[in-house]
XYZ file of C-alpha atoms in Angstrom:
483
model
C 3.893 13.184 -52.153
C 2.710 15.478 -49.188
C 4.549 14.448 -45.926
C 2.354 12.848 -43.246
C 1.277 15.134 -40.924
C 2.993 14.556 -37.346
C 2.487 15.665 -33.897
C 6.359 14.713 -32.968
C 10.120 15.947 -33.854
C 12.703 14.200 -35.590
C 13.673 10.872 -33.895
C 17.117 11.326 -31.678
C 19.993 10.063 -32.435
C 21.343 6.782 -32.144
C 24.137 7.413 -29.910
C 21.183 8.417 -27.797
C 17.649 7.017 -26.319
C 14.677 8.902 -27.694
C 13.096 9.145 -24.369
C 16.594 10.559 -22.819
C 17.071 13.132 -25.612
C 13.250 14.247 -25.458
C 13.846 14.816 -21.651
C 16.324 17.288 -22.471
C 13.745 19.377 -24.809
C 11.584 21.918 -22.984
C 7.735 21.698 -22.605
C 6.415 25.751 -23.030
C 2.953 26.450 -22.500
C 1.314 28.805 -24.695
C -0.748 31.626 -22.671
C -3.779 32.037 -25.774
C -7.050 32.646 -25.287
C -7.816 29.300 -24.455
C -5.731 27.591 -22.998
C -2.821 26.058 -25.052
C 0.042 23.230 -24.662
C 2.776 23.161 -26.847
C 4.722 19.593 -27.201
C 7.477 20.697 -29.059
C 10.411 18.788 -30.976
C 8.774 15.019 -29.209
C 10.478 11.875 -30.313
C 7.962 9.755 -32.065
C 7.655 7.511 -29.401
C 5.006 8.579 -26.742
C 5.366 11.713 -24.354
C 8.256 11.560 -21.354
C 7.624 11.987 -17.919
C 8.434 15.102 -18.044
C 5.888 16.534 -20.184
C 2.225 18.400 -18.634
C -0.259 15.706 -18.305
C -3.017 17.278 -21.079
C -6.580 16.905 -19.772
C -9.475 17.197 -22.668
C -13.156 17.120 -21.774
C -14.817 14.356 -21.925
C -17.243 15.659 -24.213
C -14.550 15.480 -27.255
C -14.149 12.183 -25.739
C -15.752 9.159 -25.893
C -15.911 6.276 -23.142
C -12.614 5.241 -24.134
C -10.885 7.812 -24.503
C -10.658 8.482 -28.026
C -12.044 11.507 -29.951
C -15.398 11.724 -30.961
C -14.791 13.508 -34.306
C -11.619 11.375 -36.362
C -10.938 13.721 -38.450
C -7.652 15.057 -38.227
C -6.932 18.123 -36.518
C -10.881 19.118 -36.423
C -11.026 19.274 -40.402
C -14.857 18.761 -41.315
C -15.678 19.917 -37.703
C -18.399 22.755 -37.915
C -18.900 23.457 -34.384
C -16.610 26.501 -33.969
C -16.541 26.117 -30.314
C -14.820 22.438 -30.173
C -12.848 22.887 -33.183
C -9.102 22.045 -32.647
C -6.805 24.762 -33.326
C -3.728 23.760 -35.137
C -0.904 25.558 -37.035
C -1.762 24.716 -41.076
C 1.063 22.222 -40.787
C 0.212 20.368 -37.976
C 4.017 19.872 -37.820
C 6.865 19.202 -35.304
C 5.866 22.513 -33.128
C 2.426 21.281 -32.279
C -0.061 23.141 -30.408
C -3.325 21.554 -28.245
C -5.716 22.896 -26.552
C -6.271 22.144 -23.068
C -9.673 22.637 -22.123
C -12.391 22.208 -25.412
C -10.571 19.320 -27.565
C -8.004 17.715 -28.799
C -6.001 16.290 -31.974
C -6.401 12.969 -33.557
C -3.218 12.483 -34.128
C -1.880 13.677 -30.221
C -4.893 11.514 -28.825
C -4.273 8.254 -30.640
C -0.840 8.321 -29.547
C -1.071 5.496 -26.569
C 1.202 4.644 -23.957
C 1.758 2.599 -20.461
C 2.275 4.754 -17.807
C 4.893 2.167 -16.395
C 6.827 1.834 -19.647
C 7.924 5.211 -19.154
C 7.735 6.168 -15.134
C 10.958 4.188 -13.978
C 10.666 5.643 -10.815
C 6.905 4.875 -10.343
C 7.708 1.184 -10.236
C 4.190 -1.638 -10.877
C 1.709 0.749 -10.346
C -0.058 -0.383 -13.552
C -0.323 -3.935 -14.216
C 0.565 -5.632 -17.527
C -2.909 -6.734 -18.244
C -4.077 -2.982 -18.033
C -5.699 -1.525 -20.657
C -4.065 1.535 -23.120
C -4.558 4.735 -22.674
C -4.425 8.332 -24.687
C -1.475 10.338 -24.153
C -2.997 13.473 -23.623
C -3.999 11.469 -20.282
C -0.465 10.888 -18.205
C 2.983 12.262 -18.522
C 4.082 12.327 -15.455
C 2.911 9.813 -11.874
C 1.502 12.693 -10.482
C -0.340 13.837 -13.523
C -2.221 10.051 -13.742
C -3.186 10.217 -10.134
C -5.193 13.647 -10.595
C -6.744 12.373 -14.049
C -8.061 9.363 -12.110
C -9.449 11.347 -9.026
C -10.875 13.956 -11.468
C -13.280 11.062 -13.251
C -10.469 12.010 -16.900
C -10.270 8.148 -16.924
C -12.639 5.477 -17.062
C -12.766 3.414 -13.785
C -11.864 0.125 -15.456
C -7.918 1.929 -15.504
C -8.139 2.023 -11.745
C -5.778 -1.256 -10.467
C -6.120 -2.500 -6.716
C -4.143 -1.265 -4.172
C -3.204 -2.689 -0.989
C -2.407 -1.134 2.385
C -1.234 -2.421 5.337
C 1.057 -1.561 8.647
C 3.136 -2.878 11.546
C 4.339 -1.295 14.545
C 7.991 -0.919 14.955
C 8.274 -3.364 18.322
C 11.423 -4.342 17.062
C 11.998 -8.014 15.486
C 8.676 -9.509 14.767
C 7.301 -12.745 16.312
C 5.981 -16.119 15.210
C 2.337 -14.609 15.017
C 3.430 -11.284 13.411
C 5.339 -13.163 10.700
C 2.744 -16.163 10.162
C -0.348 -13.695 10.261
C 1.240 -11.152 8.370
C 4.554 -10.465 6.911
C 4.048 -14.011 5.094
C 0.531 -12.671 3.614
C 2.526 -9.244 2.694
C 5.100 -11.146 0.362
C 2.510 -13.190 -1.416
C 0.716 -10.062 -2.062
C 3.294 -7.991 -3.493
C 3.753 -10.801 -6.213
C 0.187 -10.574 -6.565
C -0.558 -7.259 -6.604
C 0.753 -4.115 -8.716
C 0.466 -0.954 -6.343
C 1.163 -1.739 -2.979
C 2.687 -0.064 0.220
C 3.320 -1.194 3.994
C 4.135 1.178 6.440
C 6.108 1.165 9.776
C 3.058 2.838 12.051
C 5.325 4.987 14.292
C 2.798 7.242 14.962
C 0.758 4.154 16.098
C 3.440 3.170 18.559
C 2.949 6.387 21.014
C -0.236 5.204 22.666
C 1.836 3.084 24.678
C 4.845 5.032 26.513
C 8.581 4.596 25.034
C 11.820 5.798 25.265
C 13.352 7.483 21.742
C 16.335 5.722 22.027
C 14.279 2.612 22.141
C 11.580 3.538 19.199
C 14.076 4.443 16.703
C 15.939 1.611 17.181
C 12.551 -0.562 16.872
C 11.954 1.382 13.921
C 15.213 0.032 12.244
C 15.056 -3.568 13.715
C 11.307 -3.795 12.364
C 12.610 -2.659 9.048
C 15.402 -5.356 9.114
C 13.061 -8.104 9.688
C 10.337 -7.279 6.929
C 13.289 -6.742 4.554
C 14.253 -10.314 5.768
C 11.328 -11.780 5.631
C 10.935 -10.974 1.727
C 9.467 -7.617 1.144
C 11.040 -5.503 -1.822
C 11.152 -1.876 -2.154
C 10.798 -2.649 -5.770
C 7.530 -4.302 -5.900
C 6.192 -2.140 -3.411
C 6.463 1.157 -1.289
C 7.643 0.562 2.173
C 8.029 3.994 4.325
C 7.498 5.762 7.542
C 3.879 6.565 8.410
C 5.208 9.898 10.367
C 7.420 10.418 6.992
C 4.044 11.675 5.646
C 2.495 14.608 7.102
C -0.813 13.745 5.127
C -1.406 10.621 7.731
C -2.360 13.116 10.394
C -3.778 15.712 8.741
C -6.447 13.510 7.042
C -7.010 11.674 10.586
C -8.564 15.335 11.922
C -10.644 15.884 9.458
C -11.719 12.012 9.241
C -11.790 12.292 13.121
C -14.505 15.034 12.722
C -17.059 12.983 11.016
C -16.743 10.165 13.873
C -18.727 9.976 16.804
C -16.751 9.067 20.173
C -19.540 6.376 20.933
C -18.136 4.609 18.430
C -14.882 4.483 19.310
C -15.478 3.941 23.236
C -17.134 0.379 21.670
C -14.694 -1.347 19.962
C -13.040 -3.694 21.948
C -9.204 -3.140 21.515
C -10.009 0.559 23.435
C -11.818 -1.228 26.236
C -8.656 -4.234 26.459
C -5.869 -1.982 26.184
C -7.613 1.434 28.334
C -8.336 -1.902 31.338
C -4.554 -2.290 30.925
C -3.614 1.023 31.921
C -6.157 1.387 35.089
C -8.734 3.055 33.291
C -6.242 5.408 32.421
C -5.987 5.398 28.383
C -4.756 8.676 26.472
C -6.502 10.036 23.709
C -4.401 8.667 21.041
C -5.595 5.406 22.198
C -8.642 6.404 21.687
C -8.952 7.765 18.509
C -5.940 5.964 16.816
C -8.547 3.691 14.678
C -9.620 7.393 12.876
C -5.776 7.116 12.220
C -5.460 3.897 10.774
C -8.800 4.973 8.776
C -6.821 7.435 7.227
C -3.930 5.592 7.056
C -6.068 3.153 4.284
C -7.745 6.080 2.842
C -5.204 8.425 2.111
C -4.005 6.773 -0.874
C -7.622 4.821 -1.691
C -6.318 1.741 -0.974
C -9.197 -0.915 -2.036
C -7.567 -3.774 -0.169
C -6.566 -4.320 3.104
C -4.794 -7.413 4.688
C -6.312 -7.720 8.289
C -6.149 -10.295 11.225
C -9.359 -11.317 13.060
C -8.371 -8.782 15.933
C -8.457 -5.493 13.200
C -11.747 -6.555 11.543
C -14.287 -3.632 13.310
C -11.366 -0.911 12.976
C -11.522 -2.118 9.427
C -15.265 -2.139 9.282
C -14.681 1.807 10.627
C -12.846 2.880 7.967
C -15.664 1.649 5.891
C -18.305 3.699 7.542
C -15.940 6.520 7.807
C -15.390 6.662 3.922
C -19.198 6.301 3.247
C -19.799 9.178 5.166
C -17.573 11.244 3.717
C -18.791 10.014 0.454
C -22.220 10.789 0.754
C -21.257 14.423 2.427
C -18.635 15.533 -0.133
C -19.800 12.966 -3.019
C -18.197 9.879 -4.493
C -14.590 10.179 -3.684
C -12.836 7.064 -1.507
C -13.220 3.844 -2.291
C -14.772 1.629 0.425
C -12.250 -0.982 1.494
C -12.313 -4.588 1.598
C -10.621 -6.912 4.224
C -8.048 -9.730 3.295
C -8.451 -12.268 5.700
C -5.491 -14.127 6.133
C -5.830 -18.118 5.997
C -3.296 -18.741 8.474
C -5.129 -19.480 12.335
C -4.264 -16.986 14.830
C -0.794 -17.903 16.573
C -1.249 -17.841 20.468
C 1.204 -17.200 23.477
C 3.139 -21.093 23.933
C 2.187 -20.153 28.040
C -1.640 -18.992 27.982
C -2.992 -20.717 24.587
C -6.560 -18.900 25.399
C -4.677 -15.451 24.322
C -3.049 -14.263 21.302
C 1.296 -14.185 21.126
C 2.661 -10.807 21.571
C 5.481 -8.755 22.245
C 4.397 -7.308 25.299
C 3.586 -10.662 27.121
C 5.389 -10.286 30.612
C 5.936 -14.030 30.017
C 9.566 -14.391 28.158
C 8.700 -17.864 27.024
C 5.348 -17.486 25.560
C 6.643 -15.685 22.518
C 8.881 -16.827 19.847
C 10.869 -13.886 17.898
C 12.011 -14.122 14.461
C 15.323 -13.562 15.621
C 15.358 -16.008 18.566
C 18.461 -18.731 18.410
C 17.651 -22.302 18.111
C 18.427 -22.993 21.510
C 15.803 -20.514 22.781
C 13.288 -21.471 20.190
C 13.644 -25.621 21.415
C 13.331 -24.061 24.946
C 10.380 -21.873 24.536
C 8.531 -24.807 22.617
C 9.722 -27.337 25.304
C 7.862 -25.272 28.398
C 5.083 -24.764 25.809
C 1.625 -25.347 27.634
C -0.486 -28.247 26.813
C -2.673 -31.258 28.680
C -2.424 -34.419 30.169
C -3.648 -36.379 26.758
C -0.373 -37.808 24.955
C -2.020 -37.568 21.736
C -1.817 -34.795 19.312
C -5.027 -33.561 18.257
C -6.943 -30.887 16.624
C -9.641 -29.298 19.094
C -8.969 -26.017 19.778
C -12.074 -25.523 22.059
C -10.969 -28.080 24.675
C -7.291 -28.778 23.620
C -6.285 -25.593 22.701
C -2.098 -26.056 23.928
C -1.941 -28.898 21.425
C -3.923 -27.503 18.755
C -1.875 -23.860 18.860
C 1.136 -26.426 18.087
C -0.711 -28.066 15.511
C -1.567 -24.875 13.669
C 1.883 -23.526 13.769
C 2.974 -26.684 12.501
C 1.092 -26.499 9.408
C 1.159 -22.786 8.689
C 5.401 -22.955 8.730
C 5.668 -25.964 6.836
C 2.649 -24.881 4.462
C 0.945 -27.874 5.107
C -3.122 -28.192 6.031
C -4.202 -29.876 9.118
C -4.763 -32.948 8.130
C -1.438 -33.588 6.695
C -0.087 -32.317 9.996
C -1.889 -34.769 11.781
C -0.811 -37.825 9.499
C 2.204 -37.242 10.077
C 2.077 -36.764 13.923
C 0.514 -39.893 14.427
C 2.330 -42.287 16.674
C 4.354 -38.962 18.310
C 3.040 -37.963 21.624
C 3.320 -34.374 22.731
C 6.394 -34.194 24.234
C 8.582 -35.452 20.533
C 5.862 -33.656 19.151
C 7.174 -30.082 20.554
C 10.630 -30.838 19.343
C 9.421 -31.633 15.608
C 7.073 -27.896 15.713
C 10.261 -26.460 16.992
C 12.883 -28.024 14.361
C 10.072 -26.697 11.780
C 10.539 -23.129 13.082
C 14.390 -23.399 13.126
C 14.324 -24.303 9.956
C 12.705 -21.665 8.560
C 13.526 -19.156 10.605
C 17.590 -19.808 10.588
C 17.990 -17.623 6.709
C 15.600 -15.007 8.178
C 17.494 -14.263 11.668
C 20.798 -14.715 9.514
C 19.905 -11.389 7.148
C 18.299 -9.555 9.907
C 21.796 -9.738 11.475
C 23.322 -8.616 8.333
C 20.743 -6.196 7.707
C 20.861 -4.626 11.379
C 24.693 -3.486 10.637
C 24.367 -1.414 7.664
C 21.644 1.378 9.169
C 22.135 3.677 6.392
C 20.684 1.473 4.403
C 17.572 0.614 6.163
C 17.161 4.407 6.478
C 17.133 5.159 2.772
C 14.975 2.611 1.805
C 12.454 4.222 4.399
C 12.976 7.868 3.078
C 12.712 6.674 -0.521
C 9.234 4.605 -0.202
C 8.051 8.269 2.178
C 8.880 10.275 -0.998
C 7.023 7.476 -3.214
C 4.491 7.277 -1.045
C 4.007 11.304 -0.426
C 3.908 11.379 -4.392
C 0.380 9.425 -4.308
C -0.891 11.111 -1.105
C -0.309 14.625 -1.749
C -2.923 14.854 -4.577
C -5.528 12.881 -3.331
C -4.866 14.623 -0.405
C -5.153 18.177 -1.911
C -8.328 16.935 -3.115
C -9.621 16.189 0.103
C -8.750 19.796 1.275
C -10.865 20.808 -2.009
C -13.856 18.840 -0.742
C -14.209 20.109 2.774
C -13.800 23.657 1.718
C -10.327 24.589 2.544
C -9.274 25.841 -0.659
């Protein structure tokens, strides 16, 4: 009985791992007329990482990504053009073309790109669909078949993006409105990536010394707070030239009027005597790119980052309807939880940079100063505690802290406040954010003492992150004109 034709070597050994020993085997290409890939001595399981991704056009193909002809190796194909050329045997030394076509045999071969990229961790989800090998082999490989239109869009997962800037340990607001958001997504999501906005962080003057330590501490408290570099990439914007150079030419499709409107330039350019740089300025064409450069189609935002948001959007519409269909438009993730404000002016948001040392409460605070800062927190002269933020707004910042740290609603809040006035009903907010704060500030302290650490995990998710970037990226440059 003839053997049955294969497009794969022998199987390796036992006393090694197919996909190890076909790492080891080289991948030559074939300079022939057309153009030719040979995938030489391949265990039977699907292509390594290693291998050339093979791109076919998609008029072999049909809208799955199958061939349109199923007979093997071309046999009964009369159109000389698209007909597959294959040695007789079809055997272990295996031959495709790259441009016209492609065997049966190669192209029903299917694979997960996550089965066999370790180092490329949940960018496909389980529930994704199969797709031809001739598609992937390697991350990088995947990323230019999608942006090339190789795939069909339903293979495209969700991404999310989102950023902090390093101001050191994080406070109530940043954690509740954020961080807390970031963890449930990265259980939720497969591709995602948070960034420490560095580059962010110069509009407002600092000392080196004092940034890179910020940089670290910030680090510290998201890894505290429950973020894993293995269900997501967590880097250095600056880490990635691609931030900036995508921000110039995104900045050259945006009108200044634009940017003189949104609100955050007029608040914080006020604060500095009319005096704002240009980096304040034009820092929401950053953040733009910052989404865009790795088509992100998700973006967690607070109430505060909605129009920079709704820039972005315009931005990548434009560009879209200049250079054709290329970025995705992103949508906002609103997050549930109310907006946290300062314990000593309840009519404006908590921050870091609130001259007031007891209007903010840091991740990292002790329980003393937490019980102090919620003691002098601001209310009224009704005992009762209340929801009404328009005319009780002290009492009803408490109330919505309440609830968002003990993952409670309002109303359940309010149950169980009744019969507390406002004074006992400080100290039970405050025991709430002890409690869960005590495990956070405990690893952040462990955390802060092994900076090695916290700097490899930021130079790994850069190279990670660089890895989707740098195509979609080059294809940018392609677009515009510069190469």
């Amino acid at each position: 009985m003839a053997a049955t034709p294969q497009c794969c070597g022998p199987a390796a050994s036992s006393s090694e791992p197919r996909l190890v020993a076909a790492l080891r085997k080289p991948f030559p290409i074939v300079p022939t007329r057309s153009v030719f890939y040979e995938a030489s001595q391949y265990s039977q399981s699907p292509p390594p990482p290693r291998a050339m991704a093979v791109f076919v056009s998609r008029r072999t193909m049909n809208d799955v990504g199958q061939p349109k002809n199923n007979s093997a190796c071309g046999k009964n194909n009369n159109n000389k053009n698209n007909r597959p050329r294959h040695r007789p045997s079809c055997g272990p030394a295996h031959t495709l073309p790259l441009r016209d076509c492609a065997c049966v045999l190669c192209t029903s071969t299917t694979l997960r790109p996550h089965a066999h990229a370790p180092t490329f961790p949940r960018f496909w989800p389980d529930s994704s669909p199969s797709f031809p090998a001739f598609a992937v082999a390697t991350p990088g490989g995947m990323i230019r078949a999608l942006h090339r239109g190789t795939l069909t869009q339903n293979m495209v997962t969700d991404r999310i993006f989102s950023g902090i800037q390093p101001t050191g340990t994080p406070h109530l607001g940043n954690y509740l409105g954020a961080i807390q958001n970031w963890v449930n997504l990265q259980e939720k999501y497969n591709s995602v990536l948070y960034s420490i906005m560095d580059l962010h962080s110069l509009t407002m003057p600092k000392e080196p010394a004092v940034l890179r330590q910020n940089i670290l501490d910030t680090t510290a408290a998201i890894l505290a707070c429950g973020i894993d570099p293995k269900k997501c990439f967590l880097f250095r914007q600056s880490l990635v030239p691609e931030h900036t150079e995508l921000a110039w030419i995104l900045g050259c499709l945006t009108n200044v009027p634009r940017l003189l409107r949104l609100p955050q330039w007029k608040m914080k350019c006020a604060g500095q005597n009319n005096d704002g740089n240009v980096g304040l300025l034009t820092y929401p064409v950053l953040q733009a790119a910052d989404i865009l450069l790795y088509k992100s189609t998700h973006v967690p935002v607070g109430e505060d980052q909605v129009l920079h948001l709704e820039l972005a959007q315009d931005i990548a519409q434009h560009f879209n309807k200049k250079y054709g269909e290329f970025f995705p438009v992103p949508k906002a993730i609103l997050s549930t939880t109310k907006k946290i404000k300062s314990l000593r002016d309840p009519t404006v948001k908590m921050s870091k940079s609130d001259p007031q040392k007891l209007a903010t409460v840091n991740v990292a605070d002790s329980p003393e100063e937490i019980v102090l800062k919620f003691r002098k927190a601001v209310t009224d002269f009704t005992s009762e505690v209340t929801y009404d933020p328009s005319s009780r707004p002290g009492v009803s910042n408490l109330v919505s802290i309440h609830a968002a740290v003990t993952g409670l609603s309002i109303e359940e809040v309010l149950h169980q406040a009744v019969g507390l006035d406002t004074a006992h009903y400080k100290m039970v907010v405050a025991e709430s954010v002890i409690q869960k704060f005590t495990p956070i500030r405990n690893e952040i302290k462990k955390l802060q003492e092994d900076k090695t650490y916290l700097i490899k995990i930021l130079e790994t998710g850069a190279e990670k992150a660089k890895e989707l970037a740098t195509p979609i990226y080059q294809e940018v440059r392609r677009l515009v004109g510069f190469q």
